[in-house]
Structure formats: structure tokens, C-alpha cells
PDB file of C-alpha atoms in Angstrom:
ATOM      1  CA  MET A   1      12.786  -3.479 -12.215  1.00  0.00           C
ATOM      2  CA  PRO A   2      14.587  -0.049 -10.365  1.00  0.00           C
ATOM      3  CA  GLU A   3      17.605  -1.303  -8.637  1.00  0.00           C
ATOM      4  CA  LEU A   4      19.623   0.741  -6.164  1.00  0.00           C
ATOM      5  CA  PRO A   5      21.321   3.571  -9.438  1.00  0.00           C
ATOM      6  CA  GLU A   6      17.501   4.046 -10.344  1.00  0.00           C
ATOM      7  CA  VAL A   7      15.552   4.712  -7.017  1.00  0.00           C
ATOM      8  CA  GLU A   8      19.163   7.085  -6.332  1.00  0.00           C
ATOM      9  CA  THR A   9      18.495   8.723  -9.238  1.00  0.00           C
ATOM     10  CA  ILE A  10      15.038   8.882  -8.405  1.00  0.00           C
ATOM     11  CA  VAL A  11      15.888   9.976  -4.727  1.00  0.00           C
ATOM     12  CA  ARG A  12      17.906  12.452  -6.248  1.00  0.00           C
ATOM     13  CA  GLY A  13      15.736  13.882  -8.727  1.00  0.00           C
ATOM     14  CA  LEU A  14      12.859  14.460  -6.182  1.00  0.00           C
ATOM     15  CA  CYS A  15      14.791  16.160  -3.553  1.00  0.00           C
ATOM     16  CA  ARG A  16      15.932  19.002  -6.835  1.00  0.00           C
ATOM     17  CA  ARG A  17      12.274  19.455  -7.419  1.00  0.00           C
ATOM     18  CA  ILE A  18       9.894  19.141  -4.500  1.00  0.00           C
ATOM     19  CA  ILE A  19      11.893  19.808  -1.716  1.00  0.00           C
ATOM     20  CA  GLY A  20      10.103  21.811   0.854  1.00  0.00           C
ATOM     21  CA  ARG A  21       6.753  21.774  -1.154  1.00  0.00           C
ATOM     22  CA  GLN A  22       3.437  21.698   0.385  1.00  0.00           C
ATOM     23  CA  ILE A  23       1.026  18.432  -0.160  1.00  0.00           C
ATOM     24  CA  LYS A  24      -2.401  20.804  -1.455  1.00  0.00           C
ATOM     25  CA  LYS A  25      -4.369  17.062  -2.280  1.00  0.00           C
ATOM     26  CA  ILE A  26      -3.994  13.429  -3.389  1.00  0.00           C
ATOM     27  CA  GLU A  27      -6.138  11.858  -5.839  1.00  0.00           C
ATOM     28  CA  ILE A  28      -6.082   7.786  -5.480  1.00  0.00           C
ATOM     29  CA  ARG A  29      -7.146   6.725  -8.861  1.00  0.00           C
ATOM     30  CA  ASP A  30      -6.456   3.066  -8.367  1.00  0.00           C
ATOM     31  CA  ARG A  31      -8.395   1.367  -5.869  1.00  0.00           C
ATOM     32  CA  LYS A  32      -5.613  -1.376  -5.590  1.00  0.00           C
ATOM     33  CA  LEU A  33      -4.456   1.695  -3.368  1.00  0.00           C
ATOM     34  CA  ASP A  34      -7.697   3.290  -1.591  1.00  0.00           C
ATOM     35  CA  ALA A  35      -6.361   2.374   1.664  1.00  0.00           C
ATOM     36  CA  PHE A  36      -3.318   4.888   1.110  1.00  0.00           C
ATOM     37  CA  PRO A  37      -4.367   7.467   4.500  1.00  0.00           C
ATOM     38  CA  SER A  38      -4.218  10.771   1.828  1.00  0.00           C
ATOM     39  CA  GLY A  39      -6.182  12.669   5.132  1.00  0.00           C
ATOM     40  CA  MET A  40      -3.402  12.892   6.930  1.00  0.00           C
ATOM     41  CA  ILE A  41      -0.953  13.140   4.304  1.00  0.00           C
ATOM     42  CA  THR A  42      -2.949  16.842   2.791  1.00  0.00           C
ATOM     43  CA  GLY A  43      -1.074  19.896   3.691  1.00  0.00           C
ATOM     44  CA  ARG A  44       1.394  18.781   4.957  1.00  0.00           C
ATOM     45  CA  CYS A  45       5.306  19.952   3.210  1.00  0.00           C
ATOM     46  CA  ILE A  46       7.497  17.400   2.480  1.00  0.00           C
ATOM     47  CA  LYS A  47      10.312  17.695   4.867  1.00  0.00           C
ATOM     48  CA  GLN A  48      13.501  15.163   2.952  1.00  0.00           C
ATOM     49  CA  ILE A  49      12.668  12.355   1.100  1.00  0.00           C
ATOM     50  CA  THR A  50      15.502   9.142   1.080  1.00  0.00           C
ATOM     51  CA  ARG A  51      16.485   5.864  -0.022  1.00  0.00           C
ATOM     52  CA  ARG A  52      16.947   3.168   1.609  1.00  0.00           C
ATOM     53  CA  GLY A  53      17.875   0.222  -0.122  1.00  0.00           C
ATOM     54  CA  LYS A  54      15.126   0.246  -3.060  1.00  0.00           C
ATOM     55  CA  TYR A  55      12.701   1.631  -1.099  1.00  0.00           C
ATOM     56  CA  ILE A  56      11.892   5.690  -1.565  1.00  0.00           C
ATOM     57  CA  LEU A  57      11.400   7.219   1.995  1.00  0.00           C
ATOM     58  CA  MET A  58       9.481  10.632   1.725  1.00  0.00           C
ATOM     59  CA  ASP A  59       9.186  12.555   5.571  1.00  0.00           C
ATOM     60  CA  VAL A  60       6.397  15.028   5.873  1.00  0.00           C
ATOM     61  CA  GLY A  61       6.758  15.992   9.450  1.00  0.00           C
ATOM     62  CA  LEU A  62       4.928  12.536  10.978  1.00  0.00           C
ATOM     63  CA  PRO A  63       6.469   9.556  12.901  1.00  0.00           C
ATOM     64  CA  LYS A  64       5.655   7.107   9.604  1.00  0.00           C
ATOM     65  CA  LYS A  65       7.158   8.194   6.672  1.00  0.00           C
ATOM     66  CA  ILE A  66       5.569   7.471   2.834  1.00  0.00           C
ATOM     67  CA  VAL A  67       7.054   4.482   1.055  1.00  0.00           C
ATOM     68  CA  PHE A  68       7.212   3.879  -2.399  1.00  0.00           C
ATOM     69  CA  HIS A  69       8.365   1.412  -3.243  1.00  0.00           C
ATOM     70  CA  LEU A  70       8.262   1.003  -6.937  1.00  0.00           C
ATOM     71  CA  ARG A  71       8.587  -3.045  -7.771  1.00  0.00           C
ATOM     72  CA  MET A  72       8.734  -3.443 -12.042  1.00  0.00           C
ATOM     73  CA  THR A  73       7.381  -0.852 -14.259  1.00  0.00           C
ATOM     74  CA  GLY A  74       6.293   1.861 -11.063  1.00  0.00           C
ATOM     75  CA  ALA A  75       7.876   5.593 -11.764  1.00  0.00           C
ATOM     76  CA  LEU A  76       7.766   8.979  -9.855  1.00  0.00           C
ATOM     77  CA  LEU A  77       7.164  11.749 -12.326  1.00  0.00           C
ATOM     78  CA  VAL A  78       7.202  15.699 -11.724  1.00  0.00           C
ATOM     79  CA  ARG A  79       5.096  17.016 -14.363  1.00  0.00           C
ATOM     80  CA  ASN A  80       3.206  20.454 -15.229  1.00  0.00           C
ATOM     81  CA  ASP A  81      -0.091  18.332 -16.083  1.00  0.00           C
ATOM     82  CA  VAL A  82      -1.080  14.940 -15.897  1.00  0.00           C
ATOM     83  CA  GLU A  83      -3.526  14.366 -19.240  1.00  0.00           C
ATOM     84  CA  SER A  84      -0.938  12.900 -21.385  1.00  0.00           C
ATOM     85  CA  LEU A  85       0.038  10.131 -19.201  1.00  0.00           C
ATOM     86  CA  LYS A  86      -1.729   6.509 -19.494  1.00  0.00           C
ATOM     87  CA  TYR A  87      -1.529   4.635 -15.850  1.00  0.00           C
ATOM     88  CA  LEU A  88      -2.057   7.108 -13.272  1.00  0.00           C
ATOM     89  CA  ARG A  89      -2.024   5.277  -9.600  1.00  0.00           C
ATOM     90  CA  LEU A  90      -1.497   8.323  -7.594  1.00  0.00           C
ATOM     91  CA  ILE A  91      -1.667  11.881  -7.983  1.00  0.00           C
ATOM     92  CA  PHE A  92       0.098  14.375  -5.290  1.00  0.00           C
ATOM     93  CA  HIS A  93      -1.346  18.518  -6.254  1.00  0.00           C
ATOM     94  CA  LEU A  94       2.454  20.975  -5.247  1.00  0.00           C
ATOM     95  CA  ASN A  95       0.598  23.891  -6.306  1.00  0.00           C
ATOM     96  CA  GLN A  96       2.128  24.488  -9.828  1.00  0.00           C
ATOM     97  CA  GLU A  97       3.218  20.822 -10.715  1.00  0.00           C
ATOM     98  CA  PHE A  98       2.184  17.718  -9.265  1.00  0.00           C
ATOM     99  CA  LEU A  99       4.092  14.215  -7.608  1.00  0.00           C
ATOM    100  CA  VAL A 100       2.529  10.999  -9.475  1.00  0.00           C
ATOM    101  CA  LEU A 101       2.714   7.996  -9.265  1.00  0.00           C
ATOM    102  CA  GLU A 102       1.930   5.317 -12.731  1.00  0.00           C
ATOM    103  CA  ASP A 103       2.818   2.633 -13.084  1.00  0.00           C
ATOM    104  CA  LYS A 104       1.095   0.342 -16.305  1.00  0.00           C
ATOM    105  CA  ARG A 105       1.805  -3.383 -14.341  1.00  0.00           C
ATOM    106  CA  ARG A 106       0.015  -1.760 -10.700  1.00  0.00           C
ATOM    107  CA  PHE A 107       2.697  -3.643  -9.009  1.00  0.00           C
ATOM    108  CA  ALA A 108       4.044  -0.394  -6.908  1.00  0.00           C
ATOM    109  CA  THR A 109       3.337   0.068  -3.904  1.00  0.00           C
ATOM    110  CA  ALA A 110       2.804   3.258  -1.612  1.00  0.00           C
ATOM    111  CA  ASP A 111       1.983   3.022   2.325  1.00  0.00           C
ATOM    112  CA  LEU A 112       2.563   5.230   5.167  1.00  0.00           C
ATOM    113  CA  MET A 113       5.146   3.407   7.712  1.00  0.00           C
ATOM    114  CA  GLN A 114       7.256   3.538  10.480  1.00  0.00           C
ATOM    115  CA  PRO A 115      11.311   3.346   9.243  1.00  0.00           C
ATOM    116  CA  GLU A 116      11.860   0.806  12.069  1.00  0.00           C
ATOM    117  CA  ALA A 117       9.565  -1.439   9.680  1.00  0.00           C
ATOM    118  CA  ILE A 118      11.888  -1.022   6.481  1.00  0.00           C
ATOM    119  CA  GLU A 119      15.171  -1.459   8.545  1.00  0.00           C
ATOM    120  CA  LYS A 120      14.248  -4.821   8.904  1.00  0.00           C
ATOM    121  CA  LYS A 121      14.035  -6.436   6.243  1.00  0.00           C
ATOM    122  CA  LEU A 122      17.430  -4.812   5.083  1.00  0.00           C
ATOM    123  CA  GLY A 123      20.644  -5.132   5.287  1.00  0.00           C
ATOM    124  CA  PRO A 124      23.329  -2.634   4.896  1.00  0.00           C
ATOM    125  CA  GLU A 125      24.304   0.245   1.966  1.00  0.00           C
ATOM    126  CA  PRO A 126      26.480  -1.320  -0.446  1.00  0.00           C
ATOM    127  CA  LEU A 127      28.225   2.576  -0.796  1.00  0.00           C
ATOM    128  CA  SER A 128      27.771   3.271   2.841  1.00  0.00           C
ATOM    129  CA  ASP A 129      31.165   3.113   5.871  1.00  0.00           C
ATOM    130  CA  ASN A 130      28.356   0.505   7.161  1.00  0.00           C
ATOM    131  CA  PHE A 131      29.200  -2.107   3.866  1.00  0.00           C
ATOM    132  CA  THR A 132      32.915  -2.896   4.531  1.00  0.00           C
ATOM    133  CA  LEU A 133      35.731  -5.520   3.503  1.00  0.00           C
ATOM    134  CA  ALA A 134      35.624  -7.446   6.677  1.00  0.00           C
ATOM    135  CA  TYR A 135      31.671  -7.324   6.753  1.00  0.00           C
ATOM    136  CA  LEU A 136      31.501  -9.244   2.856  1.00  0.00           C
ATOM    137  CA  ALA A 137      33.842 -11.725   3.861  1.00  0.00           C
ATOM    138  CA  ALA A 138      31.578 -12.982   6.990  1.00  0.00           C
ATOM    139  CA  GLU A 139      28.999 -12.631   5.524  1.00  0.00           C
ATOM    140  CA  LEU A 140      30.302 -14.852   2.387  1.00  0.00           C
ATOM    141  CA  LYS A 141      31.563 -17.073   5.169  1.00  0.00           C
ATOM    142  CA  LEU A 142      28.376 -17.571   6.874  1.00  0.00           C
ATOM    143  CA  SER A 143      25.935 -17.841   3.660  1.00  0.00           C
ATOM    144  CA  LYS A 144      25.574 -21.234   1.420  1.00  0.00           C
ATOM    145  CA  MET A 145      24.162 -19.601  -1.064  1.00  0.00           C
ATOM    146  CA  ASN A 146      25.572 -19.661  -4.952  1.00  0.00           C
ATOM    147  CA  LEU A 147      26.622 -15.537  -5.852  1.00  0.00           C
ATOM    148  CA  LYS A 148      23.921 -14.905  -7.464  1.00  0.00           C
ATOM    149  CA  SER A 149      21.430 -15.072  -4.633  1.00  0.00           C
ATOM    150  CA  PHE A 150      23.780 -13.916  -2.407  1.00  0.00           C
ATOM    151  CA  LEU A 151      23.611 -10.224  -4.211  1.00  0.00           C
ATOM    152  CA  LEU A 152      20.201 -10.365  -4.300  1.00  0.00           C
ATOM    153  CA  ASP A 153      18.943 -11.305  -0.250  1.00  0.00           C
ATOM    154  CA  GLN A 154      18.563  -7.766   0.294  1.00  0.00           C
ATOM    155  CA  LYS A 155      19.586  -8.520   4.090  1.00  0.00           C
ATOM    156  CA  ARG A 156      22.571  -9.110   3.368  1.00  0.00           C
ATOM    157  CA  ILE A 157      23.437  -6.140   0.936  1.00  0.00           C
ATOM    158  CA  ALA A 158      20.627  -3.380  -0.032  1.00  0.00           C
ATOM    159  CA  GLY A 159      19.853  -2.889  -3.286  1.00  0.00           C
ATOM    160  CA  ILE A 160      21.099  -4.901  -5.528  1.00  0.00           C
ATOM    161  CA  GLY A 161      18.988  -6.420  -8.909  1.00  0.00           C
ATOM    162  CA  ASN A 162      18.949  -8.859 -11.101  1.00  0.00           C
ATOM    163  CA  ILE A 163      21.289  -6.197 -13.528  1.00  0.00           C
ATOM    164  CA  TYR A 164      23.952  -6.378 -11.073  1.00  0.00           C
ATOM    165  CA  ALA A 165      24.303  -8.941  -9.856  1.00  0.00           C
ATOM    166  CA  SER A 166      24.997 -10.682 -13.334  1.00  0.00           C
ATOM    167  CA  GLU A 167      27.709  -7.246 -14.037  1.00  0.00           C
ATOM    168  CA  ILE A 168      28.943  -7.335 -10.517  1.00  0.00           C
ATOM    169  CA  ALA A 169      29.959 -11.101 -10.356  1.00  0.00           C
ATOM    170  CA  PHE A 170      31.284 -10.328 -14.266  1.00  0.00           C
ATOM    171  CA  ALA A 171      33.239  -7.459 -13.052  1.00  0.00           C
ATOM    172  CA  ALA A 172      34.785  -9.744 -10.449  1.00  0.00           C
ATOM    173  CA  GLU A 173      35.605 -12.711 -12.356  1.00  0.00           C
ATOM    174  CA  ILE A 174      33.230 -15.240 -10.233  1.00  0.00           C
ATOM    175  CA  ASP A 175      31.413 -17.527 -11.405  1.00  0.00           C
ATOM    176  CA  PRO A 176      27.509 -16.722 -10.408  1.00  0.00           C
ATOM    177  CA  GLU A 177      26.437 -20.500  -8.973  1.00  0.00           C
ATOM    178  CA  ARG A 178      29.847 -20.512  -7.429  1.00  0.00           C
ATOM    179  CA  LYS A 179      28.958 -20.975  -3.887  1.00  0.00           C
ATOM    180  CA  THR A 180      30.377 -18.181  -1.572  1.00  0.00           C
ATOM    181  CA  GLY A 181      31.628 -19.756   1.091  1.00  0.00           C
ATOM    182  CA  THR A 182      34.333 -21.262  -1.917  1.00  0.00           C
ATOM    183  CA  LEU A 183      35.517 -17.664  -2.230  1.00  0.00           C
ATOM    184  CA  ASN A 184      39.062 -16.705  -1.081  1.00  0.00           C
ATOM    185  CA  ALA A 185      40.539 -13.509  -0.280  1.00  0.00           C
ATOM    186  CA  ARG A 186      41.368 -12.518  -3.211  1.00  0.00           C
ATOM    187  CA  GLU A 187      37.751 -13.523  -4.455  1.00  0.00           C
ATOM    188  CA  THR A 188      36.569 -11.307  -1.583  1.00  0.00           C
ATOM    189  CA  VAL A 189      38.611  -8.427  -2.639  1.00  0.00           C
ATOM    190  CA  ASN A 190      37.955  -8.488  -6.045  1.00  0.00           C
ATOM    191  CA  LEU A 191      33.635  -8.346  -5.082  1.00  0.00           C
ATOM    192  CA  TYR A 192      33.938  -6.112  -2.592  1.00  0.00           C
ATOM    193  CA  ARG A 193      35.972  -4.120  -5.540  1.00  0.00           C
ATOM    194  CA  ALA A 194      33.072  -4.635  -7.876  1.00  0.00           C
ATOM    195  CA  VAL A 195      30.232  -3.805  -5.656  1.00  0.00           C
ATOM    196  CA  VAL A 196      31.040  -0.652  -5.102  1.00  0.00           C
ATOM    197  CA  GLN A 197      32.191   0.343  -8.936  1.00  0.00           C
ATOM    198  CA  ILE A 198      29.811  -0.960 -10.490  1.00  0.00           C
ATOM    199  CA  LEU A 199      26.377   0.865  -8.921  1.00  0.00           C
ATOM    200  CA  ASN A 200      28.810   4.373  -8.300  1.00  0.00           C
ATOM    201  CA  LEU A 201      29.514   4.127 -12.156  1.00  0.00           C
ATOM    202  CA  ALA A 202      25.786   2.631 -12.645  1.00  0.00           C
ATOM    203  CA  CYS A 203      24.760   6.105  -9.917  1.00  0.00           C
ATOM    204  CA  GLU A 204      26.368   8.534 -11.628  1.00  0.00           C
ATOM    205  CA  LEU A 205      24.441   7.367 -15.052  1.00  0.00           C
ATOM    206  CA  ARG A 206      21.685   7.184 -13.564  1.00  0.00           C
ATOM    207  CA  GLY A 207      20.567   3.930 -14.275  1.00  0.00           C
ATOM    208  CA  THR A 208      19.422   1.642 -16.697  1.00  0.00           C
ATOM    209  CA  THR A 209      16.391   1.691 -19.387  1.00  0.00           C
ATOM    210  CA  PHE A 210      15.456  -1.163 -21.062  1.00  0.00           C
ATOM    211  CA  SER A 211      11.773  -0.415 -21.654  1.00  0.00           C
ATOM    212  CA  ASP A 212       9.917   1.362 -18.145  1.00  0.00           C
ATOM    213  CA  TYR A 213      12.266   2.937 -15.911  1.00  0.00           C
ATOM    214  CA  ARG A 214      12.923   6.614 -16.203  1.00  0.00           C
ATOM    215  CA  ASP A 215      13.726   9.514 -13.561  1.00  0.00           C
ATOM    216  CA  THR A 216      11.555  11.952 -12.191  1.00  0.00           C
ATOM    217  CA  GLU A 217      11.282  13.712 -15.425  1.00  0.00           C
ATOM    218  CA  GLY A 218      10.674  11.118 -17.447  1.00  0.00           C
ATOM    219  CA  ARG A 219      13.931  11.026 -18.741  1.00  0.00           C
ATOM    220  CA  SER A 220      16.114   7.412 -19.709  1.00  0.00           C
ATOM    221  CA  GLY A 221      19.358   6.121 -17.807  1.00  0.00           C
ATOM    222  CA  GLY A 222      22.359   5.770 -19.390  1.00  0.00           C
ATOM    223  CA  PHE A 223      24.369   3.115 -17.975  1.00  0.00           C
ATOM    224  CA  GLN A 224      22.925   0.115 -20.481  1.00  0.00           C
ATOM    225  CA  GLU A 225      25.344   1.536 -22.560  1.00  0.00           C
ATOM    226  CA  GLN A 226      27.840   0.363 -20.258  1.00  0.00           C
ATOM    227  CA  LEU A 227      26.330  -3.591 -19.746  1.00  0.00           C
ATOM    228  CA  THR A 228      29.296  -6.154 -20.635  1.00  0.00           C
ATOM    229  CA  VAL A 229      26.794  -9.371 -19.873  1.00  0.00           C
ATOM    230  CA  PHE A 230      22.955  -8.492 -19.500  1.00  0.00           C
ATOM    231  CA  ARG A 231      21.541  -9.656 -21.995  1.00  0.00           C
ATOM    232  CA  LYS A 232      24.122 -10.365 -23.989  1.00  0.00           C
ATOM    233  CA  ASN A 233      23.573 -13.884 -24.486  1.00  0.00           C
ATOM    234  CA  GLY A 234      25.566 -14.660 -27.768  1.00  0.00           C
ATOM    235  CA  SER A 235      27.811 -12.197 -27.897  1.00  0.00           C
ATOM    236  CA  PRO A 236      31.482 -12.411 -27.179  1.00  0.00           C
ATOM    237  CA  CYS A 237      32.581 -11.946 -23.769  1.00  0.00           C
ATOM    238  CA  PRO A 238      34.512  -8.511 -23.869  1.00  0.00           C
ATOM    239  CA  ARG A 239      37.245  -9.925 -21.509  1.00  0.00           C
ATOM    240  CA  CYS A 240      38.358 -13.389 -24.003  1.00  0.00           C
ATOM    241  CA  GLY A 241      35.954 -13.929 -26.451  1.00  0.00           C
ATOM    242  CA  ALA A 242      34.135 -16.321 -25.582  1.00  0.00           C
ATOM    243  CA  ILE A 243      30.384 -16.798 -25.881  1.00  0.00           C
ATOM    244  CA  ILE A 244      28.118 -15.341 -23.227  1.00  0.00           C
ATOM    245  CA  ARG A 245      25.779 -17.571 -21.883  1.00  0.00           C
ATOM    246  CA  ARG A 246      21.797 -17.294 -20.456  1.00  0.00           C
ATOM    247  CA  LYS A 247      21.621 -19.422 -17.261  1.00  0.00           C
ATOM    248  CA  VAL A 248      18.357 -19.295 -14.800  1.00  0.00           C
ATOM    249  CA  ILE A 249      19.759 -18.586 -11.249  1.00  0.00           C
ATOM    250  CA  GLY A 250      16.552 -18.661  -8.544  1.00  0.00           C
ATOM    251  CA  GLN A 251      14.088 -18.566 -11.060  1.00  0.00           C
ATOM    252  CA  ARG A 252      15.890 -15.019 -12.121  1.00  0.00           C
ATOM    253  CA  SER A 253      17.927 -14.939 -15.884  1.00  0.00           C
ATOM    254  CA  THR A 254      21.905 -14.723 -14.918  1.00  0.00           C
ATOM    255  CA  PHE A 255      24.244 -13.632 -17.433  1.00  0.00           C
ATOM    256  CA  PHE A 256      28.060 -14.734 -17.848  1.00  0.00           C
ATOM    257  CA  CYS A 257      30.783 -16.121 -19.465  1.00  0.00           C
ATOM    258  CA  HIS A 258      31.499 -19.794 -18.855  1.00  0.00           C
ATOM    259  CA  SER A 259      35.739 -18.891 -19.700  1.00  0.00           C
ATOM    260  CA  CYS A 260      36.675 -16.339 -17.681  1.00  0.00           C
ATOM    261  CA  GLN A 261      34.673 -16.365 -14.775  1.00  0.00           C
ATOM    262  CA  LYS A 262      35.587 -19.358 -12.322  1.00  0.00           C
TER     263      LYS A 262
END
């Protein structure tokens, strides 16, 4: 599933390619998206594209914004043609190019929504000024969750998913099953730094690709070369040499070192 770094990479690519372009026509290729209000959008110009958590928001000059969520396997691609694509769901005609929503599992969504409806679901952006050490410390104390579930809670921190939750917990040297209220001041600082460092590096490397994720031009990310524990079960820990383990926490696969994550 695309997480914050992947969605941020997609938004940056879209901003470079299609800001100011007029939407000439919209084709709906999937009946699950029949309710998409193409008539309200056709003829309008793309004024701004932003990210909030894992959501992509496109401003076309209406009070509401086009909101995409790519879910498991969705992709937003800018293409010169669409004939080679197998899993087309929406096609935005932009003069000589197309903005395409492609998704083989058909879980991705596209809606016209008030931005406030998204804001209600999300906590602060972890790479923004709103995400402070003081905020994190307060939320950790209030929560009764384990660390892994806390990092995945979009109402506390927006945009972190399964890949980066494992990597952040490892970088902070904290057991993903630790109750957040037990973290001391040093561990809280380490966690705060890990969140910011891991996500910044992943954005710089344009996200993580295992199978489906690709940017607006169809390119893979590069952070998979930097992964330390995610999907590394059975391999030696790069920090202490112990064997990386896999465990299901909150119905999600979690990867960690039992020796140096305490």
C-alpha cells in the first residue's frame, strides 16, 4: 500500500507534469466509480495538487476537491497513451496526455469531497511543524496502544503504514509491542528522530517498491534498498547480528530484532 513517501512522490510528480492543465474529458472505465461526478469537473483546470496523509487532493476550482486514495495497488500515471494499460479505472484527458487511475485490485477510490472531511480523520503530518516532540510525548502517554499500532493510527500521526512502522521502531531501538506509556524521555526522543529521519529518507529515495508501487511516470522507488528489517525475517540484524523475526501485531506483519529492540 502506498504510504506517505510514495504518495508524496506521486504528488510531486503530478505537480511537475499537470498543474495548469485543463481536463478536457473524463472516461469512467470501472462501474465501481460510476458515481464519480465527471460532469462537474470536465472543462476545469488543475490548480493545485497536495497530499494529506495517504490522500491525494486535487484542486480544480470547486469548493470540494478531487480526493484519491490508492489503497493496495492503485497508481496515478501520466501517459501519452493508455492502450497498453490493463487495469484502467479513470482516464482524465489533458490535451495530448492522460492522467490515469490504474488499479488491478479495484480498491483505489476517487471522490469529490470537502477537505474538512479528510482533516477529521487525520493527525498531524510527521514532516510538518505541527509534529513536535512535545506532541508525540503527550500522545504516547495518553495512548494505551502498543508502539506498532500507535504508529499506524492515522488520527495520531498521518501517513505511516506497515513498512515504515517496522523501520521506525527498529531505528528507534524499541520493541514494536511495547506499550507507548512505558517509553521514557530518551526513547521518546529516539522515536521522534526515527519518524522524521526514516520518512525524509524514504521521500528522498521516492518510496519503496516491492511489486505494484510506481510513480507518475511508472518508475519504481529506491527505499527498498535501504530497508533494515521489513521482510528481512531470517536475516541477521544489521545492528547486532541476531536473527530478524516476523510477528503479527494488530493483524499486520511486523518485522523486528528481538535482541536490540527493547
